[in-house]
Coordinates of C-alpha atoms and ligand atoms in Angstrom, one line a residue:
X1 CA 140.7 82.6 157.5
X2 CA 141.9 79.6 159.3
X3 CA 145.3 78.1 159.0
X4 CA 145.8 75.3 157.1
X5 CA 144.8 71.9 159.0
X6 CA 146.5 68.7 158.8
X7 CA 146.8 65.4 159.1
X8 CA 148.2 63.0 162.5
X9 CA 150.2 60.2 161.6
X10 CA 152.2 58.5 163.7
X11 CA 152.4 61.0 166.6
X12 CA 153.1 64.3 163.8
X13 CA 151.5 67.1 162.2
X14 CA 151.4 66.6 158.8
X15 CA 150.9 67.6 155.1
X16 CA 149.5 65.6 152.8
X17 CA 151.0 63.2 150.2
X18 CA 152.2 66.1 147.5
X19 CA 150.5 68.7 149.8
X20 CA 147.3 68.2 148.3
X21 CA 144.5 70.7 150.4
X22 CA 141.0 71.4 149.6
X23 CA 139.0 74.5 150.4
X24 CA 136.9 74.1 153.9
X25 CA 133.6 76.0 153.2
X26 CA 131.5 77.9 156.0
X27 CA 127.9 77.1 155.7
X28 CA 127.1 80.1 156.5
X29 CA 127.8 82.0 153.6
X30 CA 129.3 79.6 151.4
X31 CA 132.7 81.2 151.6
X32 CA 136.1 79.1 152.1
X33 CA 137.2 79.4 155.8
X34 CA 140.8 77.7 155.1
X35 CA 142.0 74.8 153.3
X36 CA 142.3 70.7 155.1
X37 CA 144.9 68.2 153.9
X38 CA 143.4 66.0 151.8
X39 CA 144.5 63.0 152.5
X40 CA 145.2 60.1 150.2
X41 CA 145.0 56.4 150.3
X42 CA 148.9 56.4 151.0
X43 CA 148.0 58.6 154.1
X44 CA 146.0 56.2 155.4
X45 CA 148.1 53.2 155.0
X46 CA 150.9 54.8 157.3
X47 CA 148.3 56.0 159.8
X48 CA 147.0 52.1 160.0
X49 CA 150.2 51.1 160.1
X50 CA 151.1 53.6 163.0
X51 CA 148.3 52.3 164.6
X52 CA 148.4 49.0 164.6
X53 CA 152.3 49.1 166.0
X54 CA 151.3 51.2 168.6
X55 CA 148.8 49.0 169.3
X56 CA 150.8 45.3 168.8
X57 CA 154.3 47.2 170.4
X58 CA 153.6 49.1 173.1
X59 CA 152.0 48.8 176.6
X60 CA 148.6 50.9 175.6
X61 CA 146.3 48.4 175.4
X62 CA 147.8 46.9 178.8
X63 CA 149.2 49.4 181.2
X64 CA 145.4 51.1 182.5
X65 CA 146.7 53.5 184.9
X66 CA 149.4 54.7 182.4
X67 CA 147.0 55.1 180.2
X68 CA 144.0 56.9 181.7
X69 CA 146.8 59.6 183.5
X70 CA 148.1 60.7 179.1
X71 CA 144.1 60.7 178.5
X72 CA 143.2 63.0 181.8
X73 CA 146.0 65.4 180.4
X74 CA 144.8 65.3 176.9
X75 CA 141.6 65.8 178.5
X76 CA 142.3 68.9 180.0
X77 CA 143.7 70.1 176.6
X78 CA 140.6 69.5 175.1
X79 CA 139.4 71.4 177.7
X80 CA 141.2 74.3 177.4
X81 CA 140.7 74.9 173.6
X82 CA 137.0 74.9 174.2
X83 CA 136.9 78.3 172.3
X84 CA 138.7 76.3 169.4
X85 CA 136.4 73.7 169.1
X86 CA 133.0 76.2 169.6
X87 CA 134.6 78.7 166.9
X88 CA 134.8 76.1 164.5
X89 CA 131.8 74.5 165.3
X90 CA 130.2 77.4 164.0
X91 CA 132.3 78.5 160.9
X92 CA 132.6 75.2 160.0
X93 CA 129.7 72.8 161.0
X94 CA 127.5 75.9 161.0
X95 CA 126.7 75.2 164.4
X96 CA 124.1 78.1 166.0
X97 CA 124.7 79.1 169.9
X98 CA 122.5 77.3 171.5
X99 CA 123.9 74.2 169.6
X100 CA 127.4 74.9 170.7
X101 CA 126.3 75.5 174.2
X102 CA 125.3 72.0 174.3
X103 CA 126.1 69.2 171.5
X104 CA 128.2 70.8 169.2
X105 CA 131.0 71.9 171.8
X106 CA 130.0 72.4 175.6
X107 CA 128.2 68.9 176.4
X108 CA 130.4 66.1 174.7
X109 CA 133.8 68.6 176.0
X110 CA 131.7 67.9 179.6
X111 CA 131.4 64.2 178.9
X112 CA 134.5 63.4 178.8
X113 CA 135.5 62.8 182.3
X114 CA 132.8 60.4 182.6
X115 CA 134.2 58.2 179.8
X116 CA 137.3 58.2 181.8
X117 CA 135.8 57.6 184.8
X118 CA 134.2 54.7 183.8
X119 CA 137.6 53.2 182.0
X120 CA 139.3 54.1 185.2
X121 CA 136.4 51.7 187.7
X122 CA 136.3 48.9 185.0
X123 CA 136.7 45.7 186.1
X124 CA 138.7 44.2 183.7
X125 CA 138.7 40.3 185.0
X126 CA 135.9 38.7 186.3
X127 CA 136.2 35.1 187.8
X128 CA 133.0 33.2 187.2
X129 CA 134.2 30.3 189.5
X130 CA 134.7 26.5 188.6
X131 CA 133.2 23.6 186.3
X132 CA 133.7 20.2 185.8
X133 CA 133.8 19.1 182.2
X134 CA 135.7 16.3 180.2
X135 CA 136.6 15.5 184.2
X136 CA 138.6 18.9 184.6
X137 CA 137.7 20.7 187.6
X138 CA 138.9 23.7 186.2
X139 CA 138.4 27.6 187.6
X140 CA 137.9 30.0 184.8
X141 CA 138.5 34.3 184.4
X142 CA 136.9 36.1 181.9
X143 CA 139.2 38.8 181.3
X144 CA 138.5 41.9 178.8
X145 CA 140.8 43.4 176.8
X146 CA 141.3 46.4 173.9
X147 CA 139.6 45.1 170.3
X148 CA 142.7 46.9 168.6
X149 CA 143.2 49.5 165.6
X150 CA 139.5 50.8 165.7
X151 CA 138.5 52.7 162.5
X152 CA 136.1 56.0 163.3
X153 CA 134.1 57.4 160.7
X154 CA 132.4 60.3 161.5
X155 CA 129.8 62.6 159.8
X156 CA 129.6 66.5 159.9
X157 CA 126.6 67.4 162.0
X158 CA 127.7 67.5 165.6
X159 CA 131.7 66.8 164.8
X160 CA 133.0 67.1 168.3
X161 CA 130.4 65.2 170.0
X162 CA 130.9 62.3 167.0
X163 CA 134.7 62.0 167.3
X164 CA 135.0 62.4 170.6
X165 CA 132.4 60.0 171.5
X166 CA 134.1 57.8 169.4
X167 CA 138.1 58.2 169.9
X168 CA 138.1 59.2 173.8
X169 CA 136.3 55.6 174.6
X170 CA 138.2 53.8 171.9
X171 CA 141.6 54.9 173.5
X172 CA 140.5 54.8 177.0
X173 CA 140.1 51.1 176.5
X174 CA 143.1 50.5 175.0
X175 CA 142.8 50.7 171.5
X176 CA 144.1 52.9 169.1
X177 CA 142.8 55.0 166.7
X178 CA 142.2 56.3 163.0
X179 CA 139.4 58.8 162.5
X180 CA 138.1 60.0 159.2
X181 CA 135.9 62.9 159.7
X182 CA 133.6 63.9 157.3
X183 CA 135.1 65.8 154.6
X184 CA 132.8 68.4 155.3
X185 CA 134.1 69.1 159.0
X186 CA 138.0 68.4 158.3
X187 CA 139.5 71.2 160.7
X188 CA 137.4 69.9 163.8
X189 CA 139.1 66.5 163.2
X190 CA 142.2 68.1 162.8
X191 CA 141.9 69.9 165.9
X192 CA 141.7 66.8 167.9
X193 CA 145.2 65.3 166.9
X194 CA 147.0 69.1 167.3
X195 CA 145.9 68.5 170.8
X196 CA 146.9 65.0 171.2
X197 CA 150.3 65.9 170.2
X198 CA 150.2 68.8 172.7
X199 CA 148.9 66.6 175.6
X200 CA 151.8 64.2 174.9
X201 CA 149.7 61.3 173.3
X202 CA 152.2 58.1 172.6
X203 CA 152.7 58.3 168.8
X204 CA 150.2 56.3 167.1
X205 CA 147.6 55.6 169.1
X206 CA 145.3 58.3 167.3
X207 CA 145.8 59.4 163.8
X208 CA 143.2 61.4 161.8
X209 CA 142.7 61.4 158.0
X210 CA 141.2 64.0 156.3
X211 CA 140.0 64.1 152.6
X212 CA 137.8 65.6 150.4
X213 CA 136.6 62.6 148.7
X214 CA 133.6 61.4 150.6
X215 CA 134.0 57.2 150.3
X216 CA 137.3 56.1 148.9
X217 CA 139.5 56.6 151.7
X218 CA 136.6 55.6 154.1
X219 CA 136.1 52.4 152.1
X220 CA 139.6 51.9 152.2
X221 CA 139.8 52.2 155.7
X222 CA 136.8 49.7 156.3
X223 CA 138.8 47.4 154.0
X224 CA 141.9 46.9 155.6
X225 CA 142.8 43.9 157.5
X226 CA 144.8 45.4 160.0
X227 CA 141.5 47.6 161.2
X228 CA 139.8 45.2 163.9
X229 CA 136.8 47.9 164.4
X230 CA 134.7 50.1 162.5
X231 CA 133.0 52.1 164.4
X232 CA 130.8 54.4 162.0
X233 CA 127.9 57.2 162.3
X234 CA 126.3 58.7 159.2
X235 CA 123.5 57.8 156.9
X236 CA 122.2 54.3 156.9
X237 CA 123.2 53.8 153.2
X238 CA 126.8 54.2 153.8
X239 CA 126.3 52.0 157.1
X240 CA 124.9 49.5 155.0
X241 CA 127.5 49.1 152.4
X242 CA 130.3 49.6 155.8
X243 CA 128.8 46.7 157.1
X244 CA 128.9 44.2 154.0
X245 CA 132.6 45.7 153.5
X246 CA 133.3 44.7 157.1
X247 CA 131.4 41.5 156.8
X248 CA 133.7 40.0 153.8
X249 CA 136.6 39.8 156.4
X250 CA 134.5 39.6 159.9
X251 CA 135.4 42.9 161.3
X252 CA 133.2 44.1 163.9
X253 CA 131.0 47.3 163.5
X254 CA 129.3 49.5 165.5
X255 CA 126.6 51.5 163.8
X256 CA 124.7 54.8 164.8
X257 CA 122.7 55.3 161.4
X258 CA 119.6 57.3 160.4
X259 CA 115.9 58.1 162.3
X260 CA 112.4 59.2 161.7
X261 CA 111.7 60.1 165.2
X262 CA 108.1 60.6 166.7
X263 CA 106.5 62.0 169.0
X264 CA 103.2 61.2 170.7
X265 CA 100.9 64.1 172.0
X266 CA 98.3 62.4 173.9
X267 CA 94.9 63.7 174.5
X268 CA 95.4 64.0 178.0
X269 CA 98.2 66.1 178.2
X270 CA 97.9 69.3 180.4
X271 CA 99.4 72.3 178.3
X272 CA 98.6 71.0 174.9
X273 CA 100.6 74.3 173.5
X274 CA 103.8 73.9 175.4
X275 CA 103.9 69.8 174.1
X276 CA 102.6 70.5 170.3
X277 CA 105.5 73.5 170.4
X278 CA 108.2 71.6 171.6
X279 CA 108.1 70.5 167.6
X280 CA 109.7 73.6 166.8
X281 CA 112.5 71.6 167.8
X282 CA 113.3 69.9 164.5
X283 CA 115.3 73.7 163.7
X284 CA 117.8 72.7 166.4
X285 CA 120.8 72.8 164.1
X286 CA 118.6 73.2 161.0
X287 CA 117.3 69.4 161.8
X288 CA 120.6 68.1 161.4
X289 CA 120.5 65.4 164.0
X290 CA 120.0 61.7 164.1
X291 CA 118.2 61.9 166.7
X292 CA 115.6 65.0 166.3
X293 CA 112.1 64.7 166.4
X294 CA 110.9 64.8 163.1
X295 CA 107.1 63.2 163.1
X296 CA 104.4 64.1 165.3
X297 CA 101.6 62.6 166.0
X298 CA 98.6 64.0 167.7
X299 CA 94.9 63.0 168.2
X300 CA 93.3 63.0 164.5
X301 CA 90.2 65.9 166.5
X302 CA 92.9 68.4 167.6
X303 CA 95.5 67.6 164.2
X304 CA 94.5 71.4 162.8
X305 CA 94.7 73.1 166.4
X306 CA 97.9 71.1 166.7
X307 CA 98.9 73.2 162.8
X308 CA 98.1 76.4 164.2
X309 CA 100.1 76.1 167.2
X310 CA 103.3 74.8 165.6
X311 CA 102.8 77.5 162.4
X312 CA 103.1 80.1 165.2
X313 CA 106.3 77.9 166.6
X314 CA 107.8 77.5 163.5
X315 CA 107.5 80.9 162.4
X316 CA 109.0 82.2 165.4
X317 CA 112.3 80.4 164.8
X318 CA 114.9 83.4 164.5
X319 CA 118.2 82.6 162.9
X320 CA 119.7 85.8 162.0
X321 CA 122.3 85.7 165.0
X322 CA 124.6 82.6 165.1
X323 CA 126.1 84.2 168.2
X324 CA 123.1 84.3 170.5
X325 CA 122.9 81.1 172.7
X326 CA 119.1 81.4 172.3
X327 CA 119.7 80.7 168.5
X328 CA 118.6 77.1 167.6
X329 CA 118.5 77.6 163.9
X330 CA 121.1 77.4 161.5
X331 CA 122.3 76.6 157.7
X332 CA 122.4 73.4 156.5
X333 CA 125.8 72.2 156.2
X334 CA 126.3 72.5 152.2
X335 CA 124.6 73.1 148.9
X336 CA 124.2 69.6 148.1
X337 CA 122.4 69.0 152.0
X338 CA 120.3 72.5 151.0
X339 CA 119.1 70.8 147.4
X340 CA 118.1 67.9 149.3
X341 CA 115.7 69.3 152.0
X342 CA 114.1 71.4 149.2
X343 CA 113.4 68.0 146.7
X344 CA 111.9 66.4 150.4
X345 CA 109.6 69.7 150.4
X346 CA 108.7 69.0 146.7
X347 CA 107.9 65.6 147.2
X348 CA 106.1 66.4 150.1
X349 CA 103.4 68.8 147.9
X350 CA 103.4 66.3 145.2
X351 CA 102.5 63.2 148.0
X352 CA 99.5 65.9 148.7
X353 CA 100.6 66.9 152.5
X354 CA 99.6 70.5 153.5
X355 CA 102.4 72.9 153.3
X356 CA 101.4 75.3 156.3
X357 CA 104.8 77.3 156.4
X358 CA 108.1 77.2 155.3
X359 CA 109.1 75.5 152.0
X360 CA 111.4 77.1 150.6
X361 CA 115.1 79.5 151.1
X362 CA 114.6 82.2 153.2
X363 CA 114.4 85.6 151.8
X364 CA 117.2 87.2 153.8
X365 CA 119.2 84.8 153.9
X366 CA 120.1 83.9 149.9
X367 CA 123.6 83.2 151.1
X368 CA 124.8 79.8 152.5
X369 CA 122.3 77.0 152.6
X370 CA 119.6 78.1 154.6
X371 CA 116.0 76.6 154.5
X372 CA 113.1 77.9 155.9
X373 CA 111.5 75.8 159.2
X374 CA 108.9 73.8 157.2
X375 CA 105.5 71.9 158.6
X376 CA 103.2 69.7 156.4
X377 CA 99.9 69.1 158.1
X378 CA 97.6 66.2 157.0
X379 CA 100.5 63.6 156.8
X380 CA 99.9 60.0 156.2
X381 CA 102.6 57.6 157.7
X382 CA 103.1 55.8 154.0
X383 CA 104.0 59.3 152.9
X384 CA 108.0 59.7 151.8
X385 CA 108.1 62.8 154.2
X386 CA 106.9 60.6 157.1
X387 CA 109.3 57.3 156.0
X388 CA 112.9 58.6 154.9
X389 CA 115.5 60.9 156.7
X390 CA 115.2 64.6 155.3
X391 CA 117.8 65.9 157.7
X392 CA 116.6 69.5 158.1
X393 CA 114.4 71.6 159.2
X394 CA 111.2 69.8 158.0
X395 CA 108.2 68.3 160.7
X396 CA 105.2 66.2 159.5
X397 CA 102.2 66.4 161.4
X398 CA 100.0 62.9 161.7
X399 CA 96.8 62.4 163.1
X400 CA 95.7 59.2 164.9
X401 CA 92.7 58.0 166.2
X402 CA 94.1 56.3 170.0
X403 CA 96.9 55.1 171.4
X404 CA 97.1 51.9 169.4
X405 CA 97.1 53.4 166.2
X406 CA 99.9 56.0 168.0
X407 CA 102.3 53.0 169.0
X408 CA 101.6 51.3 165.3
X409 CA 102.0 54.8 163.4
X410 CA 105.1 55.2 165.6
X411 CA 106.7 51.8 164.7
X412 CA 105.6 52.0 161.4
X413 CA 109.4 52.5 160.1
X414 CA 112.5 51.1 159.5
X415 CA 114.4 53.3 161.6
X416 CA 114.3 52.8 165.7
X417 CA 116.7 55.6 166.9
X418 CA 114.4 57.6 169.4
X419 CA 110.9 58.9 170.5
X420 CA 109.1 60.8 173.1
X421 CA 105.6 61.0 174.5
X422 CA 103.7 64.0 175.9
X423 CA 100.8 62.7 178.6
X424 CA 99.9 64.0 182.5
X425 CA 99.1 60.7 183.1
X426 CA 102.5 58.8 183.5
X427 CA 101.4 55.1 183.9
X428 CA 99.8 55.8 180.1
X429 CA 103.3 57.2 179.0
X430 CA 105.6 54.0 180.8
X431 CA 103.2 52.0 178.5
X432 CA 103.9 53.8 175.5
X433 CA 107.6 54.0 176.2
X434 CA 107.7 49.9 176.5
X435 CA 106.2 49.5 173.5
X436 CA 107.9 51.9 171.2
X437 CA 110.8 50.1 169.6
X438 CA 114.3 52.4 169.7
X439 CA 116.9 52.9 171.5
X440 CA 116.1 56.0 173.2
X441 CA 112.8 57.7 174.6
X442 CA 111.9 61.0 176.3
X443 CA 108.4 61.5 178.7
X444 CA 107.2 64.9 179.0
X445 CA 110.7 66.4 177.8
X446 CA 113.1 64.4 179.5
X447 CA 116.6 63.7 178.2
X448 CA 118.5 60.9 177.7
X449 CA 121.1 62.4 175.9
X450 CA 124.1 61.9 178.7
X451 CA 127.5 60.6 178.8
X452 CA 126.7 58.3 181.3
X453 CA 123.5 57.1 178.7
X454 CA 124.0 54.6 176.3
X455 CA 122.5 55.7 172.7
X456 CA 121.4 53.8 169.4
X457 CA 119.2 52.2 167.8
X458 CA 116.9 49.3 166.9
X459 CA 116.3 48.4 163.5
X460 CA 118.0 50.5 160.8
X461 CA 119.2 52.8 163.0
X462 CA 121.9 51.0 163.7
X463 CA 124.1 48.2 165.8
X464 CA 125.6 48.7 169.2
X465 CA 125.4 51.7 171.9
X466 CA 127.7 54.8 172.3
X467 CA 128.2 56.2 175.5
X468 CA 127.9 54.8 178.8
X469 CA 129.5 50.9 180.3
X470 CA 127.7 49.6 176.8
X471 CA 129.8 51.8 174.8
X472 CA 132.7 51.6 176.4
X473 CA 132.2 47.6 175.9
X474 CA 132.2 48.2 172.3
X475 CA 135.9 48.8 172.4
X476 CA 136.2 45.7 174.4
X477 CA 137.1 41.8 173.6
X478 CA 136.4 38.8 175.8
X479 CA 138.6 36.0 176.9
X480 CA 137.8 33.3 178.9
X481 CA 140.7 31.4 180.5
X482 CA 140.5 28.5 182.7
X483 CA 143.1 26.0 184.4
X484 CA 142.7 23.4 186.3
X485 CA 141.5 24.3 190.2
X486 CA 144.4 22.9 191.5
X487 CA 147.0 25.6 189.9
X488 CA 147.8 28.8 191.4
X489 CA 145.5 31.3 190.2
Ligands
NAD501 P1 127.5 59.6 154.8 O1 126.9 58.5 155.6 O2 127.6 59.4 153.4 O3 128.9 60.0 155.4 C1 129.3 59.8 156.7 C2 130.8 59.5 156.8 O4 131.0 58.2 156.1 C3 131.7 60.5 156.1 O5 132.9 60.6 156.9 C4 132.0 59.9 154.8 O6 133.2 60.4 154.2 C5 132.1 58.4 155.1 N1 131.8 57.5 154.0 C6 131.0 57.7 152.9 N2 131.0 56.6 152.1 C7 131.8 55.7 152.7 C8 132.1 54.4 152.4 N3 131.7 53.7 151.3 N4 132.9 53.7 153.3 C9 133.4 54.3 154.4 N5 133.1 55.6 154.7 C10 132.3 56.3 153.9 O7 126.6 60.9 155.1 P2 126.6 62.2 154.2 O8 126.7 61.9 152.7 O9 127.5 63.1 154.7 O10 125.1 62.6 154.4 C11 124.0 62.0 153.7 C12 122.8 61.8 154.6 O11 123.2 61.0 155.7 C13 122.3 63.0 155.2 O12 121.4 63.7 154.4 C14 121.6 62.5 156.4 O13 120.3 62.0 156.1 C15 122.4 61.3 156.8 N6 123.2 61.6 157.9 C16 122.9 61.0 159.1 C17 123.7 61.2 160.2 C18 123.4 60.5 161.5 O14 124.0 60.9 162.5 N7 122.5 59.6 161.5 C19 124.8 62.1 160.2 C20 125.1 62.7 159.0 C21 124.3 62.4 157.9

């Protein structure tokens, strides 16, 4: 069992109003791990409030260097407790170990430096020389500075890399913080403000609020006038209702929402296998990732080959050993998430797809909230399956006849998060790449996912871009200021 996690307000560790917890649950056998604070609305009003003074009274928005030398310490912190975070990742996100190895502890723990790095180069003013209007010769500076009290909501599917993504480039450009993790994924939240009191974090500038109930103290947070930011990832329903909360006041958002990823095989493509396989895929973390490809398409005369291969894929997906770093595959993160997939997989059969493999809970594994990896052959793209967000380990196979109907079949939803395309003929793949509409796009297996890459998406998938100068600019305001070319600058 873990300890009891709590809450960061205003620089302490702390219980909950009345010392309410609630019971943390391992996905991988459904059996408490600990107990979180469960924070209350009352909680949250003194974080904002520690927030926003830290923000209005100190110099943290202002001082840079001072700034960036607490985060490189709190950095190396983070650092340090890697076992922490990659223990928990797997109790309590149900991480596997391949998926700790890389974006459920290792890789956003490695991007970190590179956020700082490129708070550290920034150039913060900008002079964009003189104009003449209304007979003022005037020089103007655009300077940036820190948007102020940034609100992070978080989801539980890749904790770590969601806060961290979120608070270390929030703070780094001078903002402070309050982040609501999922209440799935409390302790992982809560791990991140132990450590900012240990690295010596100003009071205030991040504060985390956990609670069990899933909306009301994130509602409350999106609500609150002294929040200038929202910056939120999780399904696009909830971004949807974030964003008209935000809107009733003008509070910016950033958005990373949902996707309904594809990939193109073309007919072309060398090792037809090793490209068709690469959909086994979609059991990296059970499917449990924004950005996982989840439709593929492949040319309507080799669509039952294409079966075959990924039957063989799919059935080959071992998850018995949430240790091994070879281990893709793990539980879905509750019961609820587990009776989710399996009505996909009903309405899947009742749409008339082919179920080749999977469907259902996996014999050995009638504990926790596993489901089998799952492939439906003989998918149309008006299908359900092929339209909404299942979030597990569920790939559709659709055929098409060339690379036109490929591109439409691709765009043919309302998400835009990411894509890929498989072809030995790379001038083909450039063109499909241009005219795929997301925010992110791999050819023959490359990867975008980088801290130095920014990521989101067109369409529903969301507003904005984490990672990289563009998300680092989400943290940002402008101000231009001019005076007249005469004065000293
Ligand atoms: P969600 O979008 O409901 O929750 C994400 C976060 O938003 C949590 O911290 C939650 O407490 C908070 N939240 C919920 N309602 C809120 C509100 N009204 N105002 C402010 N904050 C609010 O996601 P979920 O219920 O955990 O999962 C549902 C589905 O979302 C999943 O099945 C999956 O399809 C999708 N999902 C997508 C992502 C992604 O990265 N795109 C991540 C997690 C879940």
């Amino acid at each position: 069992m873990y300890p009891n996690s709590k809450l960061l307000i205003d620089g302490e560790m702390c219980e909950a109003e009345g010392e309410a917890t609630y019971p943390d649950i391992s996905p991988w056998d459904g059996k408490e791990i600990g107990r979180a604070a469960d924070g209350s609305v009352s909680d949250l009003d003194r974080a904002i409030a520690a927030a926003r003074r830290a923000f209005d009274e100190s110099d943290w928005p202002t001082d840079h260097a001072k700034r960036i030398a607490a985060l490189r310490r709190y950095a190396a912190v983070l650092q340090a407790n890697r076992p922490r975070f990659a223990n928990l990742a797997r109790d309590e996100a149900g991480a596997p170990g391949a998926s700790i190895f890389s974006a459920a502890c290792d890789a956003p723990l490695g991007m970190i430096d590179g956020w700082l790095d490129v708070a550290e180069n920034y150039d913060w003013e900008q002079d964009i020389g003189t104009s003449e209007m209304f007979g003022i010769t005037s020089r103007r500076k655009v300077w940036k500075e820190a948007i102020g009290v940034v609100a992070a909501i978080t989801p539980w599917n890749v904790p770590t890399q969601i806060n961290i993504a979120k608070v270390l480039p929030a703070l780094a450009a001078g903002c402070t913080v309050v982040l609501k993790p999922a209440p799935e994924t409390p302790m992982l939240g809560s791990l991140l403000g132990e450590l900012a009191v240990e690295a010596g974090l100003p009071a205030g500038v991040l504060n985390v609020i956990t609670s069990a109930d899933a909306a009301t103290v994130g509602a409350a947070l999106v609500a609150d006038e002294r929040v200038d930011a929202i910056s939120f990832t999780g399904s696009t329903a909830t971004g949807k209702a974030i964003m008209a909360a935000a809107s009733e006041r003008v509070a910016k958002v950033f958005l990373e929402l949902g996707g309904k990823s594809a990939s193109i095989i073309l007919d072309d493509v060398e090792d037809f296998a090793q490209a068709v396989g690469s959909g086994a895929m979609v059991c990296f973390h059970a499917g449990q990732g924004c950005a996982t490809i989840t439709r593929m398409l492949v040319p309507r005369e080799r669509h039952d080959e294409a079966a075959a291969i990924l039957k063989h894929a799919l059935e080959g997906v071992a998850y018995q050993d949430p240790n091994s770093p070879m281990q893709i595959m793990g539980s879905l993160i509750s019961r609820r998430q587990q009776e989710r997939v399996l009505e996909y997989i009903e309405i899947g059969k009742a749409e008339g797809a082919t179920l080749v493999t999977g469907g259902g809970i996996p014999e050995d594994k009638p504990e926790g909230f596993f489901v089998e990896p799952t492939l439906f052959a003989n998918v149309t793209n008006d299908m359900r399956i092929a339209q909404e967000e299942i979030f597990g380990p569920v790939l559709v196979l659709i055929p098409y006849d060339d690379d036109d109907d490929a591109v439409r079949i691709a765009n043919d939803s309302v998400y835009g998060l990411s894509g890929a395309v498989h072809s030995s003929n790379m001038e083909r793949a450039l063109d499909i790449a241009r005219r795929i509409r997301t925010g992110t796009f791999g050819i023959n297996g490359g990867m975008w996912y980088a801290g130095d890459a920014p990521f989101g998406g067109y369409k529903q998938s969301g507003i904005g871009r984490e990672s990289g100068i563009e998300g680092f600019e989400e943290y940002l305001e402008t101000k231009c200021v001019a005076f007249p070319e005469s004065a000293a600058a």
